[in-house]
CSV table of C-alpha atoms in Angstrom, one decimal:
chain,number,residue,atom,x,y,z
A,2,UNK,CA,86.7,119.4,75.7
A,3,UNK,CA,87.1,122.5,73.3
A,4,UNK,CA,86.6,126.2,73.2
A,5,UNK,CA,88.1,129.4,75.2
A,6,UNK,CA,86.3,131.2,78.2
A,7,UNK,CA,85.5,134.9,77.2
A,8,UNK,CA,82.6,135.5,79.5
A,9,UNK,CA,83.8,137.5,82.8
A,10,UNK,CA,84.9,135.3,86.0
A,11,UNK,CA,81.9,136.9,87.9
A,12,UNK,CA,78.6,136.4,86.5
A,13,UNK,CA,75.5,138.3,87.0
A,14,UNK,CA,73.1,136.8,89.5
A,15,UNK,CA,70.2,136.1,87.2
A,16,UNK,CA,72.5,133.5,85.5
A,17,UNK,CA,72.8,131.2,88.8
A,18,UNK,CA,69.2,130.0,88.3
A,19,UNK,CA,69.8,128.8,84.9
A,20,UNK,CA,72.9,127.0,86.5
A,21,UNK,CA,70.7,125.2,89.0
A,22,UNK,CA,69.2,123.3,86.3
A,23,UNK,CA,72.7,122.0,84.9
A,24,UNK,CA,73.4,118.4,85.4
A,25,UNK,CA,75.7,117.7,88.0
A,26,UNK,CA,77.9,116.0,85.7
A,27,UNK,CA,77.4,117.7,82.3
A,28,UNK,CA,80.2,119.1,80.4
A,29,UNK,CA,81.9,122.1,82.1
A,30,UNK,CA,79.8,121.4,85.4
A,31,UNK,CA,81.5,121.3,88.7
A,32,UNK,CA,81.0,117.5,89.0
A,33,UNK,CA,82.7,116.7,85.6
A,34,UNK,CA,85.6,119.0,86.2
A,35,UNK,CA,86.1,117.0,89.8
A,36,UNK,CA,85.7,113.6,87.9
A,37,UNK,CA,88.2,114.7,85.0
A,38,UNK,CA,90.8,115.7,87.6
A,39,UNK,CA,90.6,112.6,89.4
A,40,UNK,CA,90.6,110.5,86.1
A,41,UNK,CA,94.0,112.2,85.1
A,42,UNK,CA,95.3,111.6,88.6
A,43,UNK,CA,94.8,108.1,89.3
A,44,UNK,CA,97.0,105.6,87.4
A,45,UNK,CA,99.7,102.8,88.2
A,46,UNK,CA,101.6,105.2,90.7
A,47,UNK,CA,99.3,104.5,93.2
A,48,UNK,CA,100.2,100.9,93.5
A,49,UNK,CA,103.8,102.1,94.9
A,50,UNK,CA,102.1,104.0,97.7
A,51,UNK,CA,101.6,101.2,100.2
A,52,UNK,CA,105.4,100.7,100.3
A,53,UNK,CA,105.8,104.3,100.8
A,54,UNK,CA,103.7,104.4,104.0
A,55,UNK,CA,106.2,101.1,105.3
A,56,UNK,CA,109.4,103.7,104.5
A,57,UNK,CA,107.8,105.9,107.4
A,58,UNK,CA,104.4,104.8,109.1
A,59,UNK,CA,100.9,105.4,108.8
A,60,UNK,CA,100.4,108.5,110.5
A,61,UNK,CA,103.4,110.1,109.0
A,62,UNK,CA,102.7,109.0,105.9
A,63,UNK,CA,98.9,110.3,106.4
A,64,UNK,CA,100.7,114.3,106.8
A,65,UNK,CA,102.8,113.6,104.1
A,66,UNK,CA,100.1,112.7,101.8
A,67,UNK,CA,98.2,115.9,103.2
A,68,UNK,CA,101.3,117.9,102.5
A,69,UNK,CA,101.4,116.7,99.2
A,70,UNK,CA,98.0,117.4,98.4
A,71,UNK,CA,98.1,120.8,99.9
A,72,UNK,CA,101.0,121.7,97.8
A,73,UNK,CA,99.2,120.2,94.7
A,74,UNK,CA,96.1,122.1,95.7
A,75,UNK,CA,97.4,125.4,95.6
A,76,UNK,CA,99.5,124.8,92.2
A,77,UNK,CA,96.7,123.6,91.0
A,78,UNK,CA,94.4,126.6,92.0
A,79,UNK,CA,97.1,129.0,90.3
A,80,UNK,CA,96.7,127.0,87.1
A,81,UNK,CA,92.7,127.1,87.1
A,82,UNK,CA,93.1,130.9,87.7
A,83,UNK,CA,95.7,131.6,84.8
A,84,UNK,CA,93.5,129.4,82.2
A,85,UNK,CA,90.5,131.3,83.3
A,86,UNK,CA,92.0,134.8,83.5
A,87,UNK,CA,94.1,134.7,80.0
A,88,UNK,CA,92.1,132.1,78.2
A,89,UNK,CA,94.6,129.9,77.7
A,90,UNK,CA,93.8,126.4,77.5
A,91,UNK,CA,96.9,124.5,77.6
A,92,UNK,CA,99.9,123.9,79.8
A,93,UNK,CA,102.3,124.8,76.8
A,94,UNK,CA,100.4,128.2,76.2
A,95,UNK,CA,100.9,128.9,80.0
A,96,UNK,CA,104.5,128.3,79.5
A,97,UNK,CA,104.9,130.3,77.2
A,98,UNK,CA,103.5,133.3,79.0
A,99,UNK,CA,106.5,132.4,81.9
A,100,UNK,CA,109.3,131.3,79.7
A,101,UNK,CA,108.5,133.2,76.2
A,102,UNK,CA,108.9,131.7,73.0
A,103,UNK,CA,111.2,128.7,74.8
A,104,UNK,CA,108.4,127.9,77.2
A,105,UNK,CA,106.9,125.3,74.8
A,106,UNK,CA,110.1,123.6,74.3
A,107,UNK,CA,111.1,123.4,77.9
A,108,UNK,CA,107.3,121.6,78.5
A,109,UNK,CA,108.0,119.5,75.4
A,110,UNK,CA,111.3,118.4,77.2
A,111,UNK,CA,109.5,117.6,80.5
A,112,UNK,CA,106.7,115.7,78.5
A,113,UNK,CA,109.2,113.5,76.6
A,114,UNK,CA,111.0,112.7,79.8
A,115,UNK,CA,107.8,112.1,81.8
A,116,UNK,CA,106.2,109.8,79.5
A,117,UNK,CA,108.9,107.4,78.4
A,118,UNK,CA,109.8,107.1,82.1
A,119,UNK,CA,106.3,106.3,82.6
A,120,UNK,CA,106.3,103.6,80.1
A,121,UNK,CA,109.8,102.0,81.6
A,122,UNK,CA,107.4,101.8,84.9
A,123,UNK,CA,104.7,100.0,83.0
A,124,UNK,CA,106.9,97.4,81.8
A,125,UNK,CA,108.4,97.0,85.4
A,126,UNK,CA,104.8,96.4,86.5
A,127,UNK,CA,104.3,93.9,83.6
A,128,UNK,CA,107.2,91.9,84.6
A,129,UNK,CA,106.0,91.5,88.2
A,130,UNK,CA,102.8,90.6,87.5
A,131,UNK,CA,102.5,88.4,84.6
A,132,UNK,CA,105.0,85.7,85.9
A,133,UNK,CA,103.0,85.4,89.2
A,134,UNK,CA,99.7,84.7,86.7
A,135,UNK,CA,101.6,82.2,84.7
A,136,UNK,CA,102.8,80.7,87.8
A,137,UNK,CA,99.4,79.1,88.0
A,138,UNK,CA,100.2,77.0,84.9
A,139,UNK,CA,103.2,75.2,86.3
A,140,UNK,CA,106.9,76.9,87.2
A,141,UNK,CA,107.8,75.6,83.5
A,142,UNK,CA,105.6,77.9,81.9
A,143,UNK,CA,107.7,80.3,79.5
A,144,UNK,CA,105.9,83.1,81.0
A,145,UNK,CA,107.2,82.7,84.2
A,146,UNK,CA,110.5,84.1,83.1
A,147,UNK,CA,110.8,88.1,83.6
A,148,UNK,CA,113.0,88.4,80.9
A,149,UNK,CA,110.7,86.1,78.3
A,150,UNK,CA,107.5,88.4,79.7
A,151,UNK,CA,109.7,91.8,78.7
A,152,UNK,CA,110.6,90.2,75.3
A,153,UNK,CA,106.9,89.2,74.4
A,154,UNK,CA,105.6,92.4,75.8
A,155,UNK,CA,107.9,94.6,73.1
A,156,UNK,CA,106.8,92.3,70.3
A,157,UNK,CA,103.4,93.9,71.0
A,158,UNK,CA,104.2,97.5,72.4
A,159,UNK,CA,107.1,98.3,69.7
A,160,UNK,CA,105.1,98.0,66.5
A,161,UNK,CA,102.5,100.1,68.0
A,162,UNK,CA,104.6,102.7,69.3
A,163,UNK,CA,105.8,103.5,65.8
A,164,UNK,CA,102.3,104.4,64.1
A,165,UNK,CA,101.5,107.6,63.6
A,166,UNK,CA,98.2,107.5,65.4
A,167,UNK,CA,96.3,105.0,66.9
A,168,UNK,CA,93.5,106.8,68.3
A,169,UNK,CA,91.1,103.8,69.2
A,170,UNK,CA,93.6,102.9,72.0
A,171,UNK,CA,92.4,105.8,74.1
A,172,UNK,CA,89.5,104.0,75.1
A,173,UNK,CA,91.9,101.8,77.2
A,174,UNK,CA,92.3,104.6,79.6
A,175,UNK,CA,88.7,104.3,80.6
A,176,UNK,CA,89.2,100.8,81.4
A,177,UNK,CA,92.9,101.4,83.1
A,178,UNK,CA,90.8,103.7,85.6
A,179,UNK,CA,88.3,100.9,86.5
A,180,UNK,CA,91.1,98.2,86.8
A,181,UNK,CA,92.9,100.9,89.5
A,182,UNK,CA,89.5,101.0,91.4
A,183,UNK,CA,89.1,97.4,91.2
A,184,UNK,CA,92.2,96.9,92.6
A,185,UNK,CA,91.7,99.4,95.4
A,186,UNK,CA,88.6,97.5,96.6
A,187,UNK,CA,90.1,94.0,96.5
A,188,UNK,CA,93.2,95.6,98.8
A,189,UNK,CA,90.4,97.1,100.9
A,190,UNK,CA,88.6,93.6,101.2
A,191,UNK,CA,91.6,91.4,101.7
A,192,UNK,CA,93.6,93.8,104.2
A,193,UNK,CA,91.8,92.3,107.2
A,194,UNK,CA,92.7,88.5,106.8
A,195,UNK,CA,96.2,89.2,105.9
A,196,UNK,CA,96.8,91.9,109.1
A,197,UNK,CA,95.1,88.8,111.1
A,198,UNK,CA,98.0,86.8,110.2
A,199,UNK,CA,100.8,89.7,111.4
A,200,UNK,CA,102.1,89.7,114.7
A,201,UNK,CA,101.3,93.3,115.6
A,202,UNK,CA,98.3,94.8,117.2
A,203,UNK,CA,96.6,97.4,115.1
A,204,UNK,CA,97.4,100.0,117.5
A,205,UNK,CA,101.3,99.3,117.4
A,206,UNK,CA,101.2,99.1,113.6
A,207,UNK,CA,99.5,102.3,113.0
A,208,UNK,CA,101.5,104.3,115.7
A,209,UNK,CA,105.1,102.9,114.6
A,210,UNK,CA,107.1,105.6,113.2
A,211,UNK,CA,110.2,104.4,111.0
A,212,UNK,CA,112.1,107.7,110.0
A,213,UNK,CA,115.0,107.1,107.6
A,214,UNK,CA,116.3,108.6,104.2
A,215,UNK,CA,114.1,106.8,102.1
A,216,UNK,CA,110.9,108.2,104.0
A,217,UNK,CA,111.3,111.0,101.6
A,218,UNK,CA,109.7,108.5,99.0
A,219,UNK,CA,106.3,108.5,100.8
A,220,UNK,CA,106.4,112.4,100.1
A,221,UNK,CA,107.7,112.3,96.5
A,222,UNK,CA,105.5,109.0,95.5
A,223,UNK,CA,102.4,111.2,96.9
A,224,UNK,CA,103.0,114.2,94.7
A,225,UNK,CA,103.4,111.8,92.0
A,226,UNK,CA,99.8,110.4,92.7
A,227,UNK,CA,98.3,113.9,92.8
A,228,UNK,CA,100.0,114.8,89.4
A,229,UNK,CA,97.1,116.4,87.0
A,230,UNK,CA,98.7,119.9,86.3
A,231,UNK,CA,99.5,119.6,82.3
A,232,UNK,CA,95.8,118.5,82.1
A,233,UNK,CA,94.4,121.2,84.7
A,234,UNK,CA,94.5,124.4,82.2
A,235,UNK,CA,91.9,122.4,79.8
A,236,UNK,CA,89.7,121.4,82.5
A,237,UNK,CA,89.6,124.8,83.9
A,238,UNK,CA,88.8,126.5,80.6
A,239,UNK,CA,85.9,124.0,79.9
A,240,UNK,CA,84.3,125.3,83.2
A,241,UNK,CA,80.7,127.0,83.1
A,242,UNK,CA,80.7,129.9,85.4
A,243,UNK,CA,84.3,129.8,86.6
A,244,UNK,CA,84.2,132.0,89.1
A,245,UNK,CA,87.0,131.9,91.8
A,246,UNK,CA,84.5,130.2,94.4
A,247,UNK,CA,83.4,127.1,92.1
A,248,UNK,CA,87.2,126.6,91.3
A,249,UNK,CA,88.1,126.6,94.4
A,250,UNK,CA,85.6,124.2,95.5
A,251,UNK,CA,86.7,121.9,92.3
A,252,UNK,CA,90.2,121.7,93.1
A,253,UNK,CA,89.8,121.2,97.1
A,254,UNK,CA,87.1,118.6,96.5
A,255,UNK,CA,89.3,116.7,94.1
A,256,UNK,CA,92.3,116.9,96.6
A,257,UNK,CA,90.0,115.6,99.6
A,258,UNK,CA,89.1,112.9,97.4
A,259,UNK,CA,92.4,111.9,96.5
A,260,UNK,CA,94.0,112.1,99.9
A,261,UNK,CA,91.1,109.5,101.0
A,262,UNK,CA,91.3,107.3,98.2
A,263,UNK,CA,95.2,107.0,98.4
A,264,UNK,CA,95.6,106.9,102.1
A,265,UNK,CA,93.1,104.1,102.1
A,266,UNK,CA,94.6,101.8,99.5
A,267,UNK,CA,98.3,102.8,100.9
A,268,UNK,CA,97.4,102.0,104.6
A,269,UNK,CA,95.4,99.1,103.6
A,270,UNK,CA,98.3,97.7,101.4
A,271,UNK,CA,100.8,98.3,104.2
A,272,UNK,CA,98.8,96.8,107.0
A,273,UNK,CA,98.4,93.7,105.0
A,274,UNK,CA,102.2,92.6,104.8
A,275,UNK,CA,103.9,95.3,107.3
A,276,UNK,CA,107.4,95.0,107.0
A,277,UNK,CA,107.6,92.1,104.5
A,278,UNK,CA,105.9,94.7,101.7
A,279,UNK,CA,107.4,95.0,98.3
A,280,UNK,CA,107.7,98.1,96.3
A,281,UNK,CA,105.4,96.4,94.0
A,282,UNK,CA,102.8,95.3,96.9
A,283,UNK,CA,100.6,93.3,94.7
A,284,UNK,CA,103.5,90.6,94.5
A,285,UNK,CA,103.1,90.2,98.5
A,286,UNK,CA,99.5,88.5,97.7
A,287,UNK,CA,99.2,84.6,97.5
A,288,UNK,CA,99.5,83.2,93.7
A,289,UNK,CA,95.7,81.7,93.5
A,290,UNK,CA,93.8,84.5,95.4
A,291,UNK,CA,91.4,84.9,92.8
A,292,UNK,CA,90.3,88.2,93.3
A,293,UNK,CA,94.3,89.2,93.2
A,294,UNK,CA,94.9,87.0,90.2
A,295,UNK,CA,92.3,89.2,88.4
A,296,UNK,CA,93.8,92.4,89.6
A,297,UNK,CA,97.6,91.2,88.2
A,298,UNK,CA,95.6,90.2,85.1
A,299,UNK,CA,94.0,93.3,84.0
A,300,UNK,CA,96.6,95.5,85.2
A,301,UNK,CA,98.9,93.5,83.0
A,302,UNK,CA,96.5,93.9,80.0
A,303,UNK,CA,96.0,97.6,80.6
A,304,UNK,CA,99.5,98.5,80.9
A,305,UNK,CA,100.8,96.7,77.7
A,306,UNK,CA,98.3,99.0,75.9
A,307,UNK,CA,99.0,102.1,78.3
A,308,UNK,CA,102.5,101.9,76.8
A,309,UNK,CA,101.7,103.0,73.2
A,310,UNK,CA,99.3,105.4,74.8
A,311,UNK,CA,102.0,107.1,76.7
A,312,UNK,CA,104.5,106.9,74.0
A,313,UNK,CA,102.6,109.1,71.3
A,314,UNK,CA,102.6,112.1,73.3
A,315,UNK,CA,106.2,111.8,74.2
A,316,UNK,CA,107.2,111.2,70.8
A,317,UNK,CA,104.9,114.2,69.6
A,318,UNK,CA,106.7,116.4,72.3
A,319,UNK,CA,110.1,115.3,71.1
A,320,UNK,CA,109.4,116.2,67.1
A,321,UNK,CA,108.0,119.0,68.5
A,322,UNK,CA,111.6,120.1,69.7
A,323,UNK,CA,112.9,118.3,66.7
A,324,UNK,CA,111.1,120.2,64.4
A,325,UNK,CA,112.1,123.7,66.1
A,326,UNK,CA,115.7,122.8,65.2
A,327,UNK,CA,114.9,122.5,61.7
A,328,UNK,CA,116.5,125.2,59.3
A,329,UNK,CA,113.5,124.4,56.6
A,330,UNK,CA,110.2,124.7,58.3
A,331,UNK,CA,107.7,122.3,57.3
A,332,UNK,CA,104.9,124.0,55.0
A,333,UNK,CA,102.1,121.5,56.1
A,334,UNK,CA,101.3,118.5,58.3
A,335,UNK,CA,102.4,116.0,55.9
A,336,UNK,CA,106.0,117.5,56.0
A,337,UNK,CA,106.5,117.4,59.3
A,338,UNK,CA,108.9,115.3,60.7
A,339,UNK,CA,106.8,113.3,62.7
A,340,UNK,CA,104.9,112.8,59.3
A,341,UNK,CA,107.8,111.1,58.0
A,342,UNK,CA,107.9,107.5,58.3
A,343,UNK,CA,111.8,107.1,57.9
A,344,UNK,CA,111.9,109.4,60.4
A,345,UNK,CA,109.6,108.9,63.0
A,346,UNK,CA,110.0,105.2,63.1
A,347,UNK,CA,113.9,104.9,63.8
A,348,UNK,CA,113.6,107.6,66.1
A,349,UNK,CA,110.5,106.0,67.8
A,350,UNK,CA,112.5,102.6,68.1
A,351,UNK,CA,115.6,104.5,69.3
A,352,UNK,CA,113.3,106.1,72.2
A,353,UNK,CA,111.7,102.7,73.2
A,354,UNK,CA,114.9,100.8,73.0
A,355,UNK,CA,116.1,103.2,76.0
A,356,UNK,CA,112.6,102.5,77.7
A,357,UNK,CA,113.0,98.9,77.4
A,358,UNK,CA,117.0,99.0,79.0
A,359,UNK,CA,115.6,101.0,82.0
A,360,UNK,CA,113.1,98.9,82.6
A,361,UNK,CA,115.3,95.5,82.5
A,362,UNK,CA,117.6,97.1,85.0
A,363,UNK,CA,115.1,98.4,87.4
A,364,UNK,CA,114.1,95.8,89.8
A,365,UNK,CA,112.1,98.4,92.4
A,366,UNK,CA,109.3,99.9,90.6
A,367,UNK,CA,108.9,102.3,93.6
A,368,UNK,CA,112.5,103.8,93.5
A,369,UNK,CA,111.7,104.8,89.7
A,370,UNK,CA,108.3,106.3,90.5
A,371,UNK,CA,110.1,108.3,93.3
A,372,UNK,CA,112.6,109.4,90.6
A,373,UNK,CA,110.1,110.7,88.2
A,374,UNK,CA,108.1,112.5,90.6
A,375,UNK,CA,111.2,114.4,92.1
A,376,UNK,CA,113.1,115.4,88.6
A,377,UNK,CA,110.3,115.4,86.1
A,378,UNK,CA,106.9,115.9,87.9
A,379,UNK,CA,107.7,118.5,90.6
A,380,UNK,CA,108.7,121.3,88.3
A,381,UNK,CA,105.3,120.7,86.4
A,382,UNK,CA,103.6,121.0,89.6
A,383,UNK,CA,105.5,123.2,91.9
A,384,UNK,CA,108.2,124.9,90.1
A,385,UNK,CA,106.4,126.6,87.1
A,386,UNK,CA,103.2,127.1,88.8
A,387,UNK,CA,105.1,129.4,91.3
A,388,UNK,CA,106.3,131.4,88.5
A,389,UNK,CA,102.9,131.8,86.6
A,390,UNK,CA,101.8,133.4,90.0
A,391,UNK,CA,104.1,136.0,89.9
A,392,UNK,CA,104.5,136.2,86.0
A,393,UNK,CA,100.9,135.6,84.8
A,394,UNK,CA,98.5,136.6,87.8
A,395,UNK,CA,101.1,139.2,88.8
A,396,UNK,CA,100.6,138.4,92.3
A,397,UNK,CA,103.6,139.9,94.9
A,398,UNK,CA,103.2,137.7,98.1
A,399,UNK,CA,106.2,135.7,98.8
A,400,UNK,CA,104.5,132.7,100.7
A,401,UNK,CA,103.1,130.8,97.7
A,402,UNK,CA,105.7,130.6,95.1
A,403,UNK,CA,108.3,130.5,98.0
A,404,UNK,CA,106.5,127.3,99.6
A,405,UNK,CA,106.2,125.8,95.9
A,406,UNK,CA,109.8,126.5,95.3
A,407,UNK,CA,111.3,125.1,98.5
A,408,UNK,CA,109.3,121.9,98.3
A,409,UNK,CA,110.7,121.4,94.6
A,410,UNK,CA,114.3,122.1,95.8
A,411,UNK,CA,114.1,120.2,99.1
A,412,UNK,CA,112.2,117.0,97.0
A,413,UNK,CA,115.4,117.4,94.5
A,414,UNK,CA,118.0,117.7,97.3
A,415,UNK,CA,116.8,114.6,99.4
A,416,UNK,CA,116.4,112.3,96.4
A,417,UNK,CA,119.9,113.2,95.2
A,418,UNK,CA,121.3,112.3,99.0
A,419,UNK,CA,118.8,109.1,99.0
A,420,UNK,CA,120.6,107.9,95.9
A,421,UNK,CA,123.8,108.7,97.0
A,422,UNK,CA,123.8,106.2,99.6
């Protein structure tokens, strides 16, 4: 998607008839915008949502999912309006609008850390799934050992992560989305049979409330699941006839659809195992369930290639920061630090080594997802859009920014308390 909109937000009535002939999912249409937002939101993080439900209960979790969706919706609307009012089509340009010349550097910092942390979660998921798939061949198979699986994954991912570019792997993102959707369908189909093995009635399981300090994870995981905001400016700028009403309908439709999907997979996954559910709930299913084996296999394959795909923007963001520190500026693209193999490869290797070390020492993936959401995603989702509301849009009302800022710091405070216990 390219190009910036220079047309007014409110177009003449005569253009409506022409718009009626546009395809529902044609480029720049409302349908295409909703689809792009949904594609940007759905990822491996949804696999931690069923455990999030177990920390608080079905009904309270649905409410917290709605709170996260409402906050994400409000901040997405702010970004939509900022992008369409200013003609800026990237989050980095909007960050410059609120923080000045250092805005892009701040964004690069968050993109670097968030991307590397996401790769760590992918490695943990891979170490969960591959041994279970290999167990079908026998308990003595080398790939039933988590450490051996991690080493094999590193042997594949590390060389790819050090390359300057690997655009062919971009097509894997579509396969990843299809795999997550397939997994959701399997979870829903398997829920009745697994719940029938539980000793609780449906009414008791749904109405039970479990309030602890860990209950905050349901909210933080839900916020992470709604994260699309760094992609939002480009989607907003590509919209045709970007009126306030059309933008609002796109964001509301996306939020409502995601809330429904997340509730379905989270609730069905939780009801399948109730109190015995693992942080990575797919590990709870039987080893020889053919559909679940397919899920684990497809997820493992897609996550292996998702690792270098996420390493690329992280490394590019890191090198943007390093480039800004150079006393001698690059004269062309081939002279940048990122283009120099003797610089890029060692730096990428060191970063990937840290990622691997974190993954090897993180047995609980839901805890990692919660931390990423609170410390890295929340500022991008809530804090910075609240600043855009005042600085770029010039709005004076206190309620919207107060809501987003308070949510950000509440998530951080609770997560720090939870980590300290």
